[in-house]
């Protein structure tokens, strides 16, 4: 199994000093984090996409280009690219260019996103949530697979024998589908034979087994080879010197983050017992000392019928930079070797 990190590049307040890390300093910290992930042997680093005041990741390709120039081996990608709110031609061109800069180390993970602020920002109707993604994914795949494209749809002007350049180093450019919990999304990815990135932010990961099985059955029905039907997990987590230390380190920021989301969506406010339960052996959060995290990864992979990739989303508005660096170091030097044979 391949292990990596995902980041939403959140605004951070140092919990020890109260210092609010500004956007420029936060970007410098982020590039340091990615460079460390590369040095300690982690497989991948992904950048999310949000258009909110508390996150600085509204332009992932720009961040990834800077990271590509500072790294040598680590794969870089989106986590996820909100395809519904963008032009597939520009998305393909940007990530093909990134692939050239990185020497073939780019993964494009596309999805609809769990927030909806991009729809009014770019003049889109939220009622078209599903149709936008389906149509734009179709065009993106045609752009990937053909140098010259003729295409027409509802939400974009048609293309008539149009070449789209540059072409990436990787042929084809890896395109993953990021999904939440909608069965149709799992089935669609399987029918298309695209690798699947499952975002697990609550509940128990083993509950996703029927959906992942649906993905694999849909892929087999469409005639895709099993090795094409890769499964990745995007999960919240952190690695510390001990399980208690890990939980105490990230709980304040988790509480702040989910208090905001709960207030916006009308959920009950988060609590420490809820956090501890979700961080337990069967919960959605992968946190603890290296051995505990590795054991959980192995157990969840077995429950889901095998997982090819797992990315820990370490975004936290109250996590000190040095603590995040230590978490990345432990993930790469101690956790990843323990699950390399999974």
mmCIF file of C-alpha atoms in Angstrom:
data_model
loop_
_atom_site.group_PDB
_atom_site.id
_atom_site.type_symbol
_atom_site.label_atom_id
_atom_site.label_comp_id
_atom_site.label_asym_id
_atom_site.label_seq_id
_atom_site.Cartn_x
_atom_site.Cartn_y
_atom_site.Cartn_z
ATOM 1 C CA UNK A 1 0.000 0.000 0.000
ATOM 2 C CA UNK A 2 1.125 3.527 -0.808
ATOM 3 C CA UNK A 3 0.899 6.152 1.947
ATOM 4 C CA UNK A 4 0.647 9.906 1.486
ATOM 5 C CA UNK A 5 -0.608 13.201 2.880
ATOM 6 C CA UNK A 6 -3.410 15.505 1.783
ATOM 7 C CA UNK A 7 -3.690 19.160 2.780
ATOM 8 C CA UNK A 8 -6.378 21.808 2.511
ATOM 9 C CA UNK A 9 -3.801 24.486 3.434
ATOM 10 C CA UNK A 10 -5.863 25.837 6.288
ATOM 11 C CA UNK A 11 -5.309 29.097 8.097
ATOM 12 C CA UNK A 12 -3.335 28.240 11.248
ATOM 13 C CA UNK A 13 -2.991 29.784 14.681
ATOM 14 C CA UNK A 14 -0.022 28.446 16.625
ATOM 15 C CA UNK A 15 -1.600 26.958 19.775
ATOM 16 C CA UNK A 16 1.492 27.606 21.872
ATOM 17 C CA UNK A 17 2.071 31.260 21.016
ATOM 18 C CA UNK A 18 -1.257 32.493 19.634
ATOM 19 C CA UNK A 19 0.562 33.682 16.502
ATOM 20 C CA UNK A 20 -1.736 33.739 13.467
ATOM 21 C CA UNK A 21 0.218 32.375 10.523
ATOM 22 C CA UNK A 22 -0.411 34.638 7.543
ATOM 23 C CA UNK A 23 -1.028 33.359 4.008
ATOM 24 C CA UNK A 24 2.539 33.909 2.758
ATOM 25 C CA UNK A 25 4.073 32.220 5.802
ATOM 26 C CA UNK A 26 1.555 29.385 5.569
ATOM 27 C CA UNK A 27 2.542 28.745 1.945
ATOM 28 C CA UNK A 28 6.214 28.636 2.948
ATOM 29 C CA UNK A 29 5.350 26.141 5.685
ATOM 30 C CA UNK A 30 3.353 24.039 3.219
ATOM 31 C CA UNK A 31 6.248 23.767 0.779
ATOM 32 C CA UNK A 32 8.492 22.745 3.659
ATOM 33 C CA UNK A 33 5.968 20.048 4.590
ATOM 34 C CA UNK A 34 5.855 18.709 1.032
ATOM 35 C CA UNK A 35 9.654 18.695 0.760
ATOM 36 C CA UNK A 36 9.867 16.729 4.015
ATOM 37 C CA UNK A 37 7.280 14.228 2.784
ATOM 38 C CA UNK A 38 9.469 13.702 -0.277
ATOM 39 C CA UNK A 39 12.614 13.195 1.820
ATOM 40 C CA UNK A 40 11.049 10.668 4.203
ATOM 41 C CA UNK A 41 9.778 8.523 1.348
ATOM 42 C CA UNK A 42 6.047 9.160 1.360
ATOM 43 C CA UNK A 43 4.375 8.208 -1.894
ATOM 44 C CA UNK A 44 2.144 11.207 -2.517
ATOM 45 C CA UNK A 45 1.053 14.672 -1.421
ATOM 46 C CA UNK A 46 -2.327 16.081 -2.456
ATOM 47 C CA UNK A 47 -3.706 19.622 -2.360
ATOM 48 C CA UNK A 48 -7.438 20.218 -1.966
ATOM 49 C CA UNK A 49 -9.531 22.984 -3.481
ATOM 50 C CA UNK A 50 -11.726 25.370 -1.533
ATOM 51 C CA UNK A 51 -12.933 28.916 -2.033
ATOM 52 C CA UNK A 52 -13.364 29.885 1.607
ATOM 53 C CA UNK A 53 -11.600 32.343 3.881
ATOM 54 C CA UNK A 54 -10.145 29.673 6.190
ATOM 55 C CA UNK A 55 -8.325 27.816 3.395
ATOM 56 C CA UNK A 56 -5.576 28.950 1.018
ATOM 57 C CA UNK A 57 -5.958 26.210 -1.614
ATOM 58 C CA UNK A 58 -8.179 27.906 -4.210
ATOM 59 C CA UNK A 59 -5.489 27.453 -6.929
ATOM 60 C CA UNK A 60 -4.066 23.917 -6.488
ATOM 61 C CA UNK A 61 -2.086 23.799 -9.784
ATOM 62 C CA UNK A 62 -0.047 26.839 -8.723
ATOM 63 C CA UNK A 63 0.847 25.226 -5.398
ATOM 64 C CA UNK A 64 1.616 21.900 -7.066
ATOM 65 C CA UNK A 65 3.920 23.575 -9.594
ATOM 66 C CA UNK A 66 5.930 25.119 -6.764
ATOM 67 C CA UNK A 67 6.046 21.725 -5.029
ATOM 68 C CA UNK A 68 7.107 19.940 -8.213
ATOM 69 C CA UNK A 69 10.122 22.216 -8.530
ATOM 70 C CA UNK A 70 11.182 21.447 -4.931
ATOM 71 C CA UNK A 71 10.760 17.657 -4.927
ATOM 72 C CA UNK A 72 12.254 14.675 -6.714
ATOM 73 C CA UNK A 73 10.275 11.478 -6.134
ATOM 74 C CA UNK A 74 6.935 12.105 -4.442
ATOM 75 C CA UNK A 75 3.775 12.007 -6.543
ATOM 76 C CA UNK A 76 1.735 15.214 -6.447
ATOM 77 C CA UNK A 77 -1.953 15.649 -7.076
ATOM 78 C CA UNK A 78 -5.326 17.178 -6.394
ATOM 79 C CA UNK A 79 -7.425 16.235 -3.366
ATOM 80 C CA UNK A 80 -9.836 16.860 -5.049
ATOM 81 C CA UNK A 81 -10.068 19.109 -8.079
ATOM 82 C CA UNK A 82 -13.651 20.448 -8.178
ATOM 83 C CA UNK A 83 -14.241 19.590 -11.826
ATOM 84 C CA UNK A 84 -17.888 20.680 -11.802
ATOM 85 C CA UNK A 85 -16.848 24.314 -11.369
ATOM 86 C CA UNK A 86 -14.046 24.452 -13.935
ATOM 87 C CA UNK A 87 -13.417 24.068 -17.648
ATOM 88 C CA UNK A 88 -12.099 20.567 -18.460
ATOM 89 C CA UNK A 89 -9.884 21.975 -21.211
ATOM 90 C CA UNK A 90 -8.078 24.249 -18.759
ATOM 91 C CA UNK A 91 -7.932 21.512 -16.134
ATOM 92 C CA UNK A 92 -6.296 19.137 -18.586
ATOM 93 C CA UNK A 93 -3.835 21.781 -19.796
ATOM 94 C CA UNK A 94 -2.861 22.751 -16.250
ATOM 95 C CA UNK A 95 -2.291 19.208 -15.049
ATOM 96 C CA UNK A 96 -0.534 18.158 -18.261
ATOM 97 C CA UNK A 97 1.817 21.100 -17.735
ATOM 98 C CA UNK A 98 2.317 20.033 -14.122
ATOM 99 C CA UNK A 99 3.158 16.553 -15.365
ATOM 100 C CA UNK A 100 5.861 18.036 -17.592
ATOM 101 C CA UNK A 101 7.301 20.136 -14.757
ATOM 102 C CA UNK A 102 7.350 17.170 -12.371
ATOM 103 C CA UNK A 103 8.714 14.660 -14.849
ATOM 104 C CA UNK A 104 5.583 12.492 -14.777
ATOM 105 C CA UNK A 105 4.613 12.578 -11.085
ATOM 106 C CA UNK A 106 1.057 13.965 -11.260
ATOM 107 C CA UNK A 107 -2.277 12.389 -10.330
ATOM 108 C CA UNK A 108 -5.497 14.228 -11.120
ATOM 109 C CA UNK A 109 -8.239 13.367 -8.637
ATOM 110 C CA UNK A 110 -11.537 14.960 -9.692
ATOM 111 C CA UNK A 111 -14.799 15.229 -7.810
ATOM 112 C CA UNK A 112 -17.766 17.417 -7.027
ATOM 113 C CA UNK A 113 -16.454 18.677 -3.679
ATOM 114 C CA UNK A 114 -18.138 18.606 -0.286
ATOM 115 C CA UNK A 115 -18.583 22.395 -0.152
ATOM 116 C CA UNK A 116 -20.697 24.339 -2.632
ATOM 117 C CA UNK A 117 -19.183 27.832 -2.555
ATOM 118 C CA UNK A 118 -17.638 27.406 -6.018
ATOM 119 C CA UNK A 119 -21.066 27.230 -7.700
ATOM 120 C CA UNK A 120 -22.219 30.822 -7.047
ATOM 121 C CA UNK A 121 -18.632 32.047 -7.373
ATOM 122 C CA UNK A 122 -18.425 30.831 -10.969
ATOM 123 C CA UNK A 123 -22.046 31.470 -11.896
ATOM 124 C CA UNK A 124 -23.224 27.857 -11.788
ATOM 125 C CA UNK A 125 -26.589 26.491 -10.700
ATOM 126 C CA UNK A 126 -26.407 24.068 -7.789
ATOM 127 C CA UNK A 127 -29.368 22.244 -9.321
ATOM 128 C CA UNK A 128 -26.941 21.075 -12.031
ATOM 129 C CA UNK A 129 -24.608 19.499 -9.430
ATOM 130 C CA UNK A 130 -24.688 15.988 -10.925
ATOM 131 C CA UNK A 131 -25.088 16.886 -14.591
ATOM 132 C CA UNK A 132 -22.141 19.277 -14.541
ATOM 133 C CA UNK A 133 -19.773 16.663 -13.161
ATOM 134 C CA UNK A 134 -20.921 13.888 -15.477
ATOM 135 C CA UNK A 135 -20.583 16.006 -18.599
ATOM 136 C CA UNK A 136 -17.251 17.540 -17.648
ATOM 137 C CA UNK A 137 -15.757 14.190 -16.694
ATOM 138 C CA UNK A 138 -16.747 12.850 -20.105
ATOM 139 C CA UNK A 139 -14.953 15.721 -21.837
ATOM 140 C CA UNK A 140 -11.895 15.456 -19.588
ATOM 141 C CA UNK A 141 -11.483 11.770 -20.431
ATOM 142 C CA UNK A 142 -11.797 12.487 -24.138
ATOM 143 C CA UNK A 143 -9.138 15.190 -23.856
ATOM 144 C CA UNK A 144 -6.857 12.747 -22.045
ATOM 145 C CA UNK A 145 -7.318 9.942 -24.560
ATOM 146 C CA UNK A 146 -7.291 11.931 -27.818
ATOM 147 C CA UNK A 147 -5.020 14.661 -29.128
ATOM 148 C CA UNK A 148 -7.824 15.972 -31.341
ATOM 149 C CA UNK A 149 -11.350 16.156 -29.919
ATOM 150 C CA UNK A 150 -14.812 16.684 -31.384
ATOM 151 C CA UNK A 151 -17.371 17.079 -28.604
ATOM 152 C CA UNK A 152 -20.570 18.863 -27.658
ATOM 153 C CA UNK A 153 -22.515 19.231 -24.432
ATOM 154 C CA UNK A 154 -24.902 21.380 -22.424
ATOM 155 C CA UNK A 155 -22.574 23.490 -20.295
ATOM 156 C CA UNK A 156 -19.703 24.369 -22.615
ATOM 157 C CA UNK A 157 -19.275 25.460 -26.254
ATOM 158 C CA UNK A 158 -18.562 22.507 -28.568
ATOM 159 C CA UNK A 159 -15.146 21.440 -29.817
ATOM 160 C CA UNK A 160 -14.678 20.527 -33.463
ATOM 161 C CA UNK A 161 -11.472 18.671 -34.331
ATOM 162 C CA UNK A 162 -9.716 20.752 -31.696
ATOM 163 C CA UNK A 163 -6.228 19.897 -30.510
ATOM 164 C CA UNK A 164 -5.531 20.505 -26.824
ATOM 165 C CA UNK A 165 -1.933 20.967 -25.704
ATOM 166 C CA UNK A 166 0.501 20.335 -24.116
ATOM 167 C CA UNK A 167 0.386 16.580 -23.759
ATOM 168 C CA UNK A 168 1.614 15.111 -20.456
ATOM 169 C CA UNK A 169 4.626 12.891 -19.828
ATOM 170 C CA UNK A 170 2.374 10.081 -18.583
ATOM 171 C CA UNK A 171 0.253 8.458 -21.258
ATOM 172 C CA UNK A 172 -2.429 8.375 -20.108
ATOM 173 C CA UNK A 173 -2.437 10.999 -17.365
ATOM 174 C CA UNK A 174 -3.818 9.218 -14.251
ATOM 175 C CA UNK A 175 -7.335 10.449 -13.491
ATOM 176 C CA UNK A 176 -8.991 9.279 -10.274
ATOM 177 C CA UNK A 177 -12.608 9.867 -9.260
ATOM 178 C CA UNK A 178 -13.100 11.227 -5.746
ATOM 179 C CA UNK A 179 -16.331 10.030 -4.136
ATOM 180 C CA UNK A 180 -18.236 10.351 -0.868
ATOM 181 C CA UNK A 181 -21.084 7.962 -0.152
ATOM 182 C CA UNK A 182 -23.307 8.012 -3.242
ATOM 183 C CA UNK A 183 -23.714 4.553 -4.829
ATOM 184 C CA UNK A 184 -24.093 6.058 -8.304
ATOM 185 C CA UNK A 185 -20.651 7.658 -7.998
ATOM 186 C CA UNK A 186 -19.020 4.339 -7.118
ATOM 187 C CA UNK A 187 -20.776 2.543 -9.970
ATOM 188 C CA UNK A 188 -19.881 5.248 -12.492
ATOM 189 C CA UNK A 189 -16.186 5.089 -11.616
ATOM 190 C CA UNK A 190 -16.259 1.318 -12.001
ATOM 191 C CA UNK A 191 -18.022 1.410 -15.363
ATOM 192 C CA UNK A 192 -15.438 3.909 -16.618
ATOM 193 C CA UNK A 193 -12.557 1.807 -15.267
ATOM 194 C CA UNK A 194 -11.144 4.746 -13.308
ATOM 195 C CA UNK A 195 -9.321 4.433 -9.972
ATOM 196 C CA UNK A 196 -11.407 5.432 -6.978
ATOM 197 C CA UNK A 197 -10.525 7.793 -4.111
ATOM 198 C CA UNK A 198 -12.994 7.435 -1.242
ATOM 199 C CA UNK A 199 -13.292 10.342 1.205
ATOM 200 C CA UNK A 200 -14.083 8.953 4.662
ATOM 201 C CA UNK A 201 -14.772 11.717 7.164
ATOM 202 C CA UNK A 202 -17.065 9.982 9.643
ATOM 203 C CA UNK A 203 -18.693 6.742 10.685
ATOM 204 C CA UNK A 204 -16.787 3.475 10.296
ATOM 205 C CA UNK A 205 -14.645 2.773 7.217
ATOM 206 C CA UNK A 206 -15.871 -0.828 7.013
ATOM 207 C CA UNK A 207 -19.329 0.543 6.164
ATOM 208 C CA UNK A 208 -17.923 1.452 2.742
ATOM 209 C CA UNK A 209 -17.286 -2.209 1.864
ATOM 210 C CA UNK A 210 -20.597 -2.686 -0.031
ATOM 211 C CA UNK A 211 -19.979 0.494 -2.047
ATOM 212 C CA UNK A 212 -16.430 -0.515 -2.937
ATOM 213 C CA UNK A 213 -17.730 -3.953 -3.883
ATOM 214 C CA UNK A 214 -20.288 -2.214 -6.131
ATOM 215 C CA UNK A 215 -17.434 -0.292 -7.770
ATOM 216 C CA UNK A 216 -15.486 -3.491 -8.438
ATOM 217 C CA UNK A 217 -18.534 -5.360 -9.747
ATOM 218 C CA UNK A 218 -19.420 -2.468 -12.064
ATOM 219 C CA UNK A 219 -15.852 -2.416 -13.359
ATOM 220 C CA UNK A 220 -15.823 -6.155 -13.954
ATOM 221 C CA UNK A 221 -19.193 -5.952 -15.711
ATOM 222 C CA UNK A 222 -17.750 -3.301 -18.038
ATOM 223 C CA UNK A 223 -14.806 -5.585 -18.841
ATOM 224 C CA UNK A 224 -12.083 -3.697 -16.977
ATOM 225 C CA UNK A 225 -9.133 -5.668 -15.611
ATOM 226 C CA UNK A 226 -8.985 -5.878 -11.795
ATOM 227 C CA UNK A 227 -5.624 -4.085 -11.681
ATOM 228 C CA UNK A 228 -7.249 -0.995 -13.215
ATOM 229 C CA UNK A 229 -9.787 -0.797 -10.399
ATOM 230 C CA UNK A 230 -7.560 0.742 -7.752
ATOM 231 C CA UNK A 231 -9.008 1.957 -4.456
ATOM 232 C CA UNK A 232 -7.613 4.824 -2.409
ATOM 233 C CA UNK A 233 -8.785 6.321 0.885
ATOM 234 C CA UNK A 234 -8.685 9.986 1.883
ATOM 235 C CA UNK A 235 -8.957 10.060 5.678
ATOM 236 C CA UNK A 236 -8.421 12.451 8.554
ATOM 237 C CA UNK A 237 -5.469 11.569 10.755
ATOM 238 C CA UNK A 238 -2.254 12.331 12.559
ATOM 239 C CA UNK A 239 0.715 10.331 13.868
ATOM 240 C CA UNK A 240 2.256 11.194 17.233
ATOM 241 C CA UNK A 241 4.686 9.736 19.712
ATOM 242 C CA UNK A 242 1.748 8.091 21.503
ATOM 243 C CA UNK A 243 -1.955 7.720 20.848
ATOM 244 C CA UNK A 244 -2.835 10.060 23.707
ATOM 245 C CA UNK A 245 -0.344 12.676 22.534
ATOM 246 C CA UNK A 246 -1.679 12.486 18.971
ATOM 247 C CA UNK A 247 -5.281 12.947 20.122
ATOM 248 C CA UNK A 248 -4.456 15.819 22.478
ATOM 249 C CA UNK A 249 -2.436 17.546 19.761
ATOM 250 C CA UNK A 250 -5.087 17.600 17.083
ATOM 251 C CA UNK A 251 -8.338 17.699 19.070
ATOM 252 C CA UNK A 252 -8.466 21.513 19.569
ATOM 253 C CA UNK A 253 -8.147 22.185 15.855
ATOM 254 C CA UNK A 254 -10.561 19.392 14.969
ATOM 255 C CA UNK A 255 -13.117 20.879 17.362
ATOM 256 C CA UNK A 256 -12.716 24.328 15.831
ATOM 257 C CA UNK A 257 -12.960 23.017 12.269
ATOM 258 C CA UNK A 258 -16.034 20.867 12.835
ATOM 259 C CA UNK A 259 -17.773 23.482 14.970
ATOM 260 C CA UNK A 260 -17.766 25.753 11.919
ATOM 261 C CA UNK A 261 -19.021 23.023 9.586
ATOM 262 C CA UNK A 262 -21.682 21.836 12.047
ATOM 263 C CA UNK A 263 -22.998 25.360 12.491
ATOM 264 C CA UNK A 264 -23.232 25.854 8.721
ATOM 265 C CA UNK A 265 -24.972 22.546 8.076
ATOM 266 C CA UNK A 266 -27.224 22.382 11.112
ATOM 267 C CA UNK A 267 -25.457 19.483 12.808
ATOM 268 C CA UNK A 268 -25.011 19.000 16.542
ATOM 269 C CA UNK A 269 -21.805 20.646 17.820
ATOM 270 C CA UNK A 270 -18.792 18.300 18.038
ATOM 271 C CA UNK A 271 -17.576 16.933 21.370
ATOM 272 C CA UNK A 272 -14.528 15.184 22.819
ATOM 273 C CA UNK A 273 -16.392 11.870 23.327
ATOM 274 C CA UNK A 274 -17.445 11.983 19.680
ATOM 275 C CA UNK A 275 -13.853 12.668 18.659
ATOM 276 C CA UNK A 276 -12.491 9.828 20.814
ATOM 277 C CA UNK A 277 -15.046 7.381 19.416
ATOM 278 C CA UNK A 278 -14.244 8.352 15.827
ATOM 279 C CA UNK A 279 -10.531 7.981 16.581
ATOM 280 C CA UNK A 280 -11.068 4.505 18.055
ATOM 281 C CA UNK A 281 -10.115 1.175 16.456
ATOM 282 C CA UNK A 282 -13.130 1.111 14.101
ATOM 283 C CA UNK A 283 -13.600 4.846 13.591
ATOM 284 C CA UNK A 284 -12.877 7.049 10.599
ATOM 285 C CA UNK A 285 -9.892 8.931 12.063
ATOM 286 C CA UNK A 286 -6.457 7.358 11.638
ATOM 287 C CA UNK A 287 -4.477 8.739 14.530
ATOM 288 C CA UNK A 288 -2.168 7.477 17.204
ATOM 289 C CA UNK A 289 1.358 6.154 17.588
ATOM 290 C CA UNK A 290 2.944 4.650 14.451
ATOM 291 C CA UNK A 291 2.167 1.023 15.311
ATOM 292 C CA UNK A 292 -1.484 1.766 16.120
ATOM 293 C CA UNK A 293 -1.965 3.686 12.867
ATOM 294 C CA UNK A 294 -0.278 0.925 10.863
ATOM 295 C CA UNK A 295 -2.428 -1.738 12.531
ATOM 296 C CA UNK A 296 -5.565 0.225 11.708
ATOM 297 C CA UNK A 297 -4.528 0.661 8.086
ATOM 298 C CA UNK A 298 -3.991 -3.092 7.758
ATOM 299 C CA UNK A 299 -7.307 -3.889 9.408
ATOM 300 C CA UNK A 300 -9.329 -1.441 7.301
ATOM 301 C CA UNK A 301 -7.662 -2.620 4.092
ATOM 302 C CA UNK A 302 -8.693 -6.179 4.881
ATOM 303 C CA UNK A 303 -12.262 -5.104 5.675
ATOM 304 C CA UNK A 304 -12.537 -3.283 2.335
ATOM 305 C CA UNK A 305 -11.093 -6.077 0.229
ATOM 306 C CA UNK A 306 -7.753 -4.354 -0.314
ATOM 307 C CA UNK A 307 -6.697 -0.715 -0.505
ATOM 308 C CA UNK A 308 -3.990 0.523 -2.875
ATOM 309 C CA UNK A 309 -3.428 3.988 -1.456
ATOM 310 C CA UNK A 310 -4.183 5.891 1.741
ATOM 311 C CA UNK A 311 -3.738 9.627 2.256
ATOM 312 C CA UNK A 312 -3.913 11.237 5.678
ATOM 313 C CA UNK A 313 -5.600 14.616 5.583
ATOM 314 C CA UNK A 314 -3.716 16.565 8.249
ATOM 315 C CA UNK A 315 -5.373 19.969 7.816
ATOM 316 C CA UNK A 316 -5.862 21.525 11.246
ATOM 317 C CA UNK A 317 -6.218 25.219 12.158
ATOM 318 C CA UNK A 318 -4.556 24.775 15.569
ATOM 319 C CA UNK A 319 -1.666 22.459 14.710
ATOM 320 C CA UNK A 320 1.798 23.970 15.161
ATOM 321 C CA UNK A 321 4.071 23.727 12.138
ATOM 322 C CA UNK A 322 6.693 21.718 14.009
ATOM 323 C CA UNK A 323 4.049 19.228 15.154
ATOM 324 C CA UNK A 324 2.813 18.772 11.601
ATOM 325 C CA UNK A 325 6.381 18.205 10.401
ATOM 326 C CA UNK A 326 6.864 15.579 13.102
ATOM 327 C CA UNK A 327 3.628 13.852 12.097
ATOM 328 C CA UNK A 328 4.755 13.716 8.462
ATOM 329 C CA UNK A 329 8.161 12.367 9.507
ATOM 330 C CA UNK A 330 6.626 9.584 11.614
ATOM 331 C CA UNK A 331 4.191 8.702 8.842
ATOM 332 C CA UNK A 332 6.993 8.308 6.322
ATOM 333 C CA UNK A 333 9.719 6.720 8.432
ATOM 334 C CA UNK A 334 7.663 4.460 10.719
ATOM 335 C CA UNK A 335 4.113 3.904 9.439
ATOM 336 C CA UNK A 336 4.716 3.517 5.698
ATOM 337 C CA UNK A 337 7.322 0.723 6.083
ATOM 338 C CA UNK A 338 4.919 -1.214 8.338
ATOM 339 C CA UNK A 339 2.213 -1.340 5.642
ATOM 340 C CA UNK A 340 4.356 -1.566 2.511
ATOM 341 C CA UNK A 341 3.445 -5.225 2.029
ATOM 342 C CA UNK A 342 -0.320 -4.791 2.452
#
